Short mmCIF file of C-alpha atoms in Angstrom, two decimals:
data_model
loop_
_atom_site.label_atom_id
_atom_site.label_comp_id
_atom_site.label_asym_id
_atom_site.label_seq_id
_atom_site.Cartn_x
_atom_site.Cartn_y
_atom_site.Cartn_z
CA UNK A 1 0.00 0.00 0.00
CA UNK A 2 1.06 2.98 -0.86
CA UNK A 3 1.41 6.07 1.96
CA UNK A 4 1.59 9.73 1.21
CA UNK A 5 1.26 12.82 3.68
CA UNK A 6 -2.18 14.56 4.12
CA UNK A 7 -4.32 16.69 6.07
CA UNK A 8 -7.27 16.87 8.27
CA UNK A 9 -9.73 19.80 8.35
CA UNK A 10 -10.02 19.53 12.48
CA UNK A 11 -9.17 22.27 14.57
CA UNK A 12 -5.92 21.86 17.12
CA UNK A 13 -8.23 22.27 20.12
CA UNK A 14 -9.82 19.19 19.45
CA UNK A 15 -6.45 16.80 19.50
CA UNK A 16 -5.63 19.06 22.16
CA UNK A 17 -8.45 17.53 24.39
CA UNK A 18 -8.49 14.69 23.07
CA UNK A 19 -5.02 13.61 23.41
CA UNK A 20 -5.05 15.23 27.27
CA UNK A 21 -7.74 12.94 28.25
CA UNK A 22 -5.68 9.95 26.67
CA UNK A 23 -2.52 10.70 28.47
CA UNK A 24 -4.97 10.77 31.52
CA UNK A 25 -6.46 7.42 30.68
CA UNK A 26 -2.98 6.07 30.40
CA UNK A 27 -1.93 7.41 33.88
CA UNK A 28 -4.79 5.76 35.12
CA UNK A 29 -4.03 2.54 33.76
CA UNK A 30 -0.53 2.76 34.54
CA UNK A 31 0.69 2.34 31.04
CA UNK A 32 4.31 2.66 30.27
CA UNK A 33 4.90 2.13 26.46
CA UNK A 34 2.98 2.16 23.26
CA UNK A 35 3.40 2.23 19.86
CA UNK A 36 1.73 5.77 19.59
CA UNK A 37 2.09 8.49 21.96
CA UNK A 38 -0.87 9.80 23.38
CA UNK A 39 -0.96 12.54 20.85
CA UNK A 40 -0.24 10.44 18.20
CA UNK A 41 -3.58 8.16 19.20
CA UNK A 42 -5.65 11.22 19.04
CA UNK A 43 -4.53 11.98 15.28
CA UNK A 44 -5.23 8.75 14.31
CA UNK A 45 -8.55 8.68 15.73
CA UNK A 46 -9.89 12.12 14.39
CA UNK A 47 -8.48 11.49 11.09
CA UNK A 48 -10.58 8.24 11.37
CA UNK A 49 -13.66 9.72 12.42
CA UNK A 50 -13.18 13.18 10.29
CA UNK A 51 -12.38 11.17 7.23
CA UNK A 52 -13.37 8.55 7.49
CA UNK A 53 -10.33 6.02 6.79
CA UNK A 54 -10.92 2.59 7.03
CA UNK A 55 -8.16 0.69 9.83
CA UNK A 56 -6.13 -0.65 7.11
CA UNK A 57 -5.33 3.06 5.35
CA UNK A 58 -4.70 4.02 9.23
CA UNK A 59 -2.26 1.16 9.98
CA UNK A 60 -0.31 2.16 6.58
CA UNK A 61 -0.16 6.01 7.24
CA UNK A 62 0.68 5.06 11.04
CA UNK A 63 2.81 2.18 10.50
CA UNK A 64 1.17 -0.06 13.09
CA UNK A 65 -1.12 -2.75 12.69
CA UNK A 66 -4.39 -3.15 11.44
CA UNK A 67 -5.59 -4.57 14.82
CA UNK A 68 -3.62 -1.84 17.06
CA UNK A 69 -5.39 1.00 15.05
CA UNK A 70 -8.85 -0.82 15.81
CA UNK A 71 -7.88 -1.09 19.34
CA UNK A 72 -6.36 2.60 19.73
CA UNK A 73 -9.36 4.32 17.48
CA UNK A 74 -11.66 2.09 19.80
CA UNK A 75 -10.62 3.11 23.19
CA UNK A 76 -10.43 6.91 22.43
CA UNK A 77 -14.03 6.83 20.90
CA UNK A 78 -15.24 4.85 23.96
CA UNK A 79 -13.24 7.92 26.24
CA UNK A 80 -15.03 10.65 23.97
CA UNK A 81 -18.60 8.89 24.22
CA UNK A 82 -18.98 8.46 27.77
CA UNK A 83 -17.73 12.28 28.05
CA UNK A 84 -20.79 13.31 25.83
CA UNK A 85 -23.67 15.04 27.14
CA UNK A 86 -26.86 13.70 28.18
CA UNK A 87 -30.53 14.63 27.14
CA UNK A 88 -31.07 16.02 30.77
CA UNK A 89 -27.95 17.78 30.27
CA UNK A 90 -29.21 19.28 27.17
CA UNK A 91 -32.50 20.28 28.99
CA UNK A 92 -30.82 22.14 31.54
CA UNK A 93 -28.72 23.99 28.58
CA UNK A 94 -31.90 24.20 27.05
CA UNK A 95 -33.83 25.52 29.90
CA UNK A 96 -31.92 29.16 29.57
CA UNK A 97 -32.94 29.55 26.02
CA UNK A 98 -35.96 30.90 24.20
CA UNK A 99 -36.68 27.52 22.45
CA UNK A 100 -35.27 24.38 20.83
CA UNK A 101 -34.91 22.82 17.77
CA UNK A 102 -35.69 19.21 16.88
CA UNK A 103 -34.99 17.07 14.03
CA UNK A 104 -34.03 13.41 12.87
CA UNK A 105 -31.31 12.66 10.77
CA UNK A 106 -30.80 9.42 8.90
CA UNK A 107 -27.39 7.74 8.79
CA UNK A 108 -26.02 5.32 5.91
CA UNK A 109 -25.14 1.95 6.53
CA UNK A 110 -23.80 -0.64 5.10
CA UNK A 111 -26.84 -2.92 5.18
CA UNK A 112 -28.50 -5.86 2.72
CA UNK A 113 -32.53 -5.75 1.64
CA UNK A 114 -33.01 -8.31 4.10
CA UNK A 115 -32.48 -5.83 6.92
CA UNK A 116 -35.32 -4.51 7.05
CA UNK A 117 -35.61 -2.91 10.52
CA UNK A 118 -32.58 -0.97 9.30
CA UNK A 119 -34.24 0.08 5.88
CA UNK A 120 -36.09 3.58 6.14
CA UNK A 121 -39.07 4.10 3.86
CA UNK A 122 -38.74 7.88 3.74
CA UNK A 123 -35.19 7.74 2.59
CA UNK A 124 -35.13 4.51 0.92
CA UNK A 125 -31.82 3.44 2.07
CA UNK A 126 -30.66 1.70 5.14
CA UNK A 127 -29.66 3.51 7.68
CA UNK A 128 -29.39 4.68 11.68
CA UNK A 129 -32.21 6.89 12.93
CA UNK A 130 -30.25 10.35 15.18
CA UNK A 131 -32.26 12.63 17.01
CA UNK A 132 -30.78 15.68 17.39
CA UNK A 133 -31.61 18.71 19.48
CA UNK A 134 -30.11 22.43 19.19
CA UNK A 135 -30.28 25.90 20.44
CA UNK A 136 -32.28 28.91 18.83
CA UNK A 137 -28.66 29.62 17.31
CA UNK A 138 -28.15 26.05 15.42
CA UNK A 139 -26.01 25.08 18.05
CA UNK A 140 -25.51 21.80 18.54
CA UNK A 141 -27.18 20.79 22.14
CA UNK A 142 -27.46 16.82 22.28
CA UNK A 143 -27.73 13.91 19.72
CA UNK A 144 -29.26 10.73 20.43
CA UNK A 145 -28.57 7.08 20.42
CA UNK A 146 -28.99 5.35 17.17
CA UNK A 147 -32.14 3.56 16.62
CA UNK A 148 -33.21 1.31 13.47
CA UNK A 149 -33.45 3.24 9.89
CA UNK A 150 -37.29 1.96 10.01
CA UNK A 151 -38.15 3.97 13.21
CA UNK A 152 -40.22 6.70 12.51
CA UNK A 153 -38.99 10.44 14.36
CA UNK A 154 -41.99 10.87 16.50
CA UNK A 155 -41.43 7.07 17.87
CA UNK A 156 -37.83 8.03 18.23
CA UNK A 157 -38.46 11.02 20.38
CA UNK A 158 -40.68 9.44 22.41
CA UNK A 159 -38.49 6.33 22.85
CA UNK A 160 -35.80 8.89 23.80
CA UNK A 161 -38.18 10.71 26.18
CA UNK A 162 -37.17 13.88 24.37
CA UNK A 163 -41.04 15.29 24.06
CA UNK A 164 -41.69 14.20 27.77
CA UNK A 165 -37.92 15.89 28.94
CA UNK A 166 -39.19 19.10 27.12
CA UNK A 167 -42.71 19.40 28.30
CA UNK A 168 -41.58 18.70 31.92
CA UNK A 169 -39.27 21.62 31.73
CA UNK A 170 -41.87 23.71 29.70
CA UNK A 171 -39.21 24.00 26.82
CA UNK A 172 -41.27 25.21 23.57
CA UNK A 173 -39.64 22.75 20.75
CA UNK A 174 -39.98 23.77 16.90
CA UNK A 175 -40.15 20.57 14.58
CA UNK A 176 -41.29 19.32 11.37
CA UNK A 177 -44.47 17.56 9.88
CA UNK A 178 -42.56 14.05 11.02
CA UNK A 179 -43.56 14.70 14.71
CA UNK A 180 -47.17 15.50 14.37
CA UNK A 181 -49.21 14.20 17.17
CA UNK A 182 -46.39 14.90 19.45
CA UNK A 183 -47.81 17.17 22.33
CA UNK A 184 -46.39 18.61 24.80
CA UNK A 185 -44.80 21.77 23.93
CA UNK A 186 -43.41 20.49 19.73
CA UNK A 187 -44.58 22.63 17.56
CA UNK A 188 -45.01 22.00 13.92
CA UNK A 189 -46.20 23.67 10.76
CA UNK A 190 -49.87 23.68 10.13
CA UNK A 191 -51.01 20.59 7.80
CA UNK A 192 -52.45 20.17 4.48
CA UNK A 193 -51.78 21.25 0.70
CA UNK A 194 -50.35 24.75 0.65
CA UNK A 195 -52.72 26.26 -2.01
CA UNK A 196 -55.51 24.81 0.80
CA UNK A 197 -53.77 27.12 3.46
CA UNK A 198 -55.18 30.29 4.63
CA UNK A 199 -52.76 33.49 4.31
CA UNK A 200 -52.05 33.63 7.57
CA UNK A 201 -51.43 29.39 7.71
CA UNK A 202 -48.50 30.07 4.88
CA UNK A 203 -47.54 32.92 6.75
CA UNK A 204 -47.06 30.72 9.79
CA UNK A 205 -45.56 27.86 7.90
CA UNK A 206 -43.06 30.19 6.19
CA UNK A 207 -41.65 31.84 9.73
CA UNK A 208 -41.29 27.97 10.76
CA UNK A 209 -39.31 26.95 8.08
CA UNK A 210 -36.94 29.68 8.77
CA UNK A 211 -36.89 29.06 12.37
CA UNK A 212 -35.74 25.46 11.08
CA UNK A 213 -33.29 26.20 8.37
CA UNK A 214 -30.64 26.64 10.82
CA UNK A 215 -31.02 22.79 12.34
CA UNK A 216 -30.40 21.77 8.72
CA UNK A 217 -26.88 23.80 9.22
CA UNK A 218 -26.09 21.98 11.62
CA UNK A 219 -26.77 17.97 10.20
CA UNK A 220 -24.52 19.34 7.71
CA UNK A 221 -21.86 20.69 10.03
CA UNK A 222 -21.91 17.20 11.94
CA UNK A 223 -21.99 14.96 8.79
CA UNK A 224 -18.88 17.00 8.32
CA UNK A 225 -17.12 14.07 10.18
CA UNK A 226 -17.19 12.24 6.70
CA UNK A 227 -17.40 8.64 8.90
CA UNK A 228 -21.33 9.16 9.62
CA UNK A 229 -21.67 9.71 5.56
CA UNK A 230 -21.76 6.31 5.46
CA UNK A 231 -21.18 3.63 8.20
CA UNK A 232 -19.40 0.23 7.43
CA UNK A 233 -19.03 -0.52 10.94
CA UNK A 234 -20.88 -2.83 13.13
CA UNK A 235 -24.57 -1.13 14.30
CA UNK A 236 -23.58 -1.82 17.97
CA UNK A 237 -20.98 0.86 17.78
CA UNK A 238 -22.60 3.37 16.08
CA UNK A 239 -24.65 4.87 19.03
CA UNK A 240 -20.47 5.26 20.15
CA UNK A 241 -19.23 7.01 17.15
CA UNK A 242 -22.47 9.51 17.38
CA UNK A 243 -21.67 10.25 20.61
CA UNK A 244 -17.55 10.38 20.47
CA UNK A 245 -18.54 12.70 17.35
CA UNK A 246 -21.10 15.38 19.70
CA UNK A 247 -18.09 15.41 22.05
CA UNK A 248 -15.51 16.66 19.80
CA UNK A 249 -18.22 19.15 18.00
CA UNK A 250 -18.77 20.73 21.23
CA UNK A 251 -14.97 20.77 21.85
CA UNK A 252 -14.29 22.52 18.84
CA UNK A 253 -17.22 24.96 18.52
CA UNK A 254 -16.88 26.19 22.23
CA UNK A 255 -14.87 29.51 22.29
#
């Protein structure tokens, strides 16, 4: 296999983190040698998860083994996903701001026809069901654990507990059509054929839409980590990757 040098479009704050809470895991487990420094672990794993490199393209460019870049890649996402916020962490975040934004996201995998729990009707294409909740601003807030391609987003968020979370706080929520019947405090556009709308209905409608354009920023700005583009992995470790992935977003986009 051929190597060559290249780059990776993540910002030095995020290997900064990351590779301080690796040299902190090591301490912990009282390593004294590896093949990668602690640094050097924390490259390999954001150029995994930013471009998504399969372990074999990482070994080469590393010059370890296929199996140590699994293992190395594996622990720091497990370190990075159990340092990710939770939904009543993003309430609380939430609770200070004027209102939230909710929408589900669909990621690619790499599944057969016969999987059809994974296979989402909407999208046609298998894939991972996200929930994802952000701030009036677009900002990212909390993603969710990855649920079967076929689950519908209103069964997500209530699987989730996000409508119950918000309405407990008395968090107003903005959403699409995909949540209607939701309660609580969602909100979503008024139904029906727009021509069959009322002028002030569109109006309505329209002010929502722009309300919501800025969660569609941010699925964009998260699938930026080109490994949720499309997931080869196994489905048990997605919910991992989602969550590794929220931790270094937040890293990078705090000031």
């Amino acid at each position: 296999m051929l190597v060559y040098p290249s780059g990776v479009d993540v910002s030095s704050s995020a290997l900064r983190f990351l590779s301080a809470k690796l040299r902190q895991r090591r301490r912990e487990l009282g390593t004294r040698w590896r093949r990668l420094s602690a640094g050097r672990q924390a490259l390999l794993t954001l150029v995994h998860l930013r471009n998504g490199h399969p372990y074999a393209q990482l070994a080469a460019g590393f010059e370890i083994g296929t199996t140590t870049a699994y293992r190395y890649v594996t622990e720091a996402v497990d370190l990075l996903a159990a340092l990710a916020p939770t939904l009543a962490d993003a309430v609380r975040a939430a609770s200070t701001k004027a209102f939230v934004l909710l929408d589900g996201t669909l990621l690619p995998i790499d599944r057969i026809a016969a999987d059809r729990p994974f296979y989402s009707g909407k999208h046609k294409k298998h894939g991972m069901n996200v929930q994802v909740l952000t701030d009036p601003s677009g900002r990212l807030l909390w993603a969710s654990p990855a649920l079967p391609g076929a689950v519908h987003d209103i069964r997500a968020a209530r699987e989730h507990g996000i409508i119950d979370a918000l309405a407990q706080a008395d968090i107003p929520c903005w959403a699409d059509k995909g949540y209607r019947g939701a309660g609580g405090t969602v909100r979503i556009p008024y139904l029906g054929r727009w021509e069959t709308l009322s002028a002030g209905q569109q109006a309505v409608n329209r002010s929502h839409a722009k309300i919501r354009a800025l969660v569609e920023q941010t699925m964009a700005t998260l699938k930026n980590w080109r490994l949720l583009r499309k997931l080869r992995c196994s489905t048990t470790r997605i919910t991992s990757l989602i969550q590794a992935v929220l931790t270094l977003h937040l890293t990078s986009s705090n000031p």
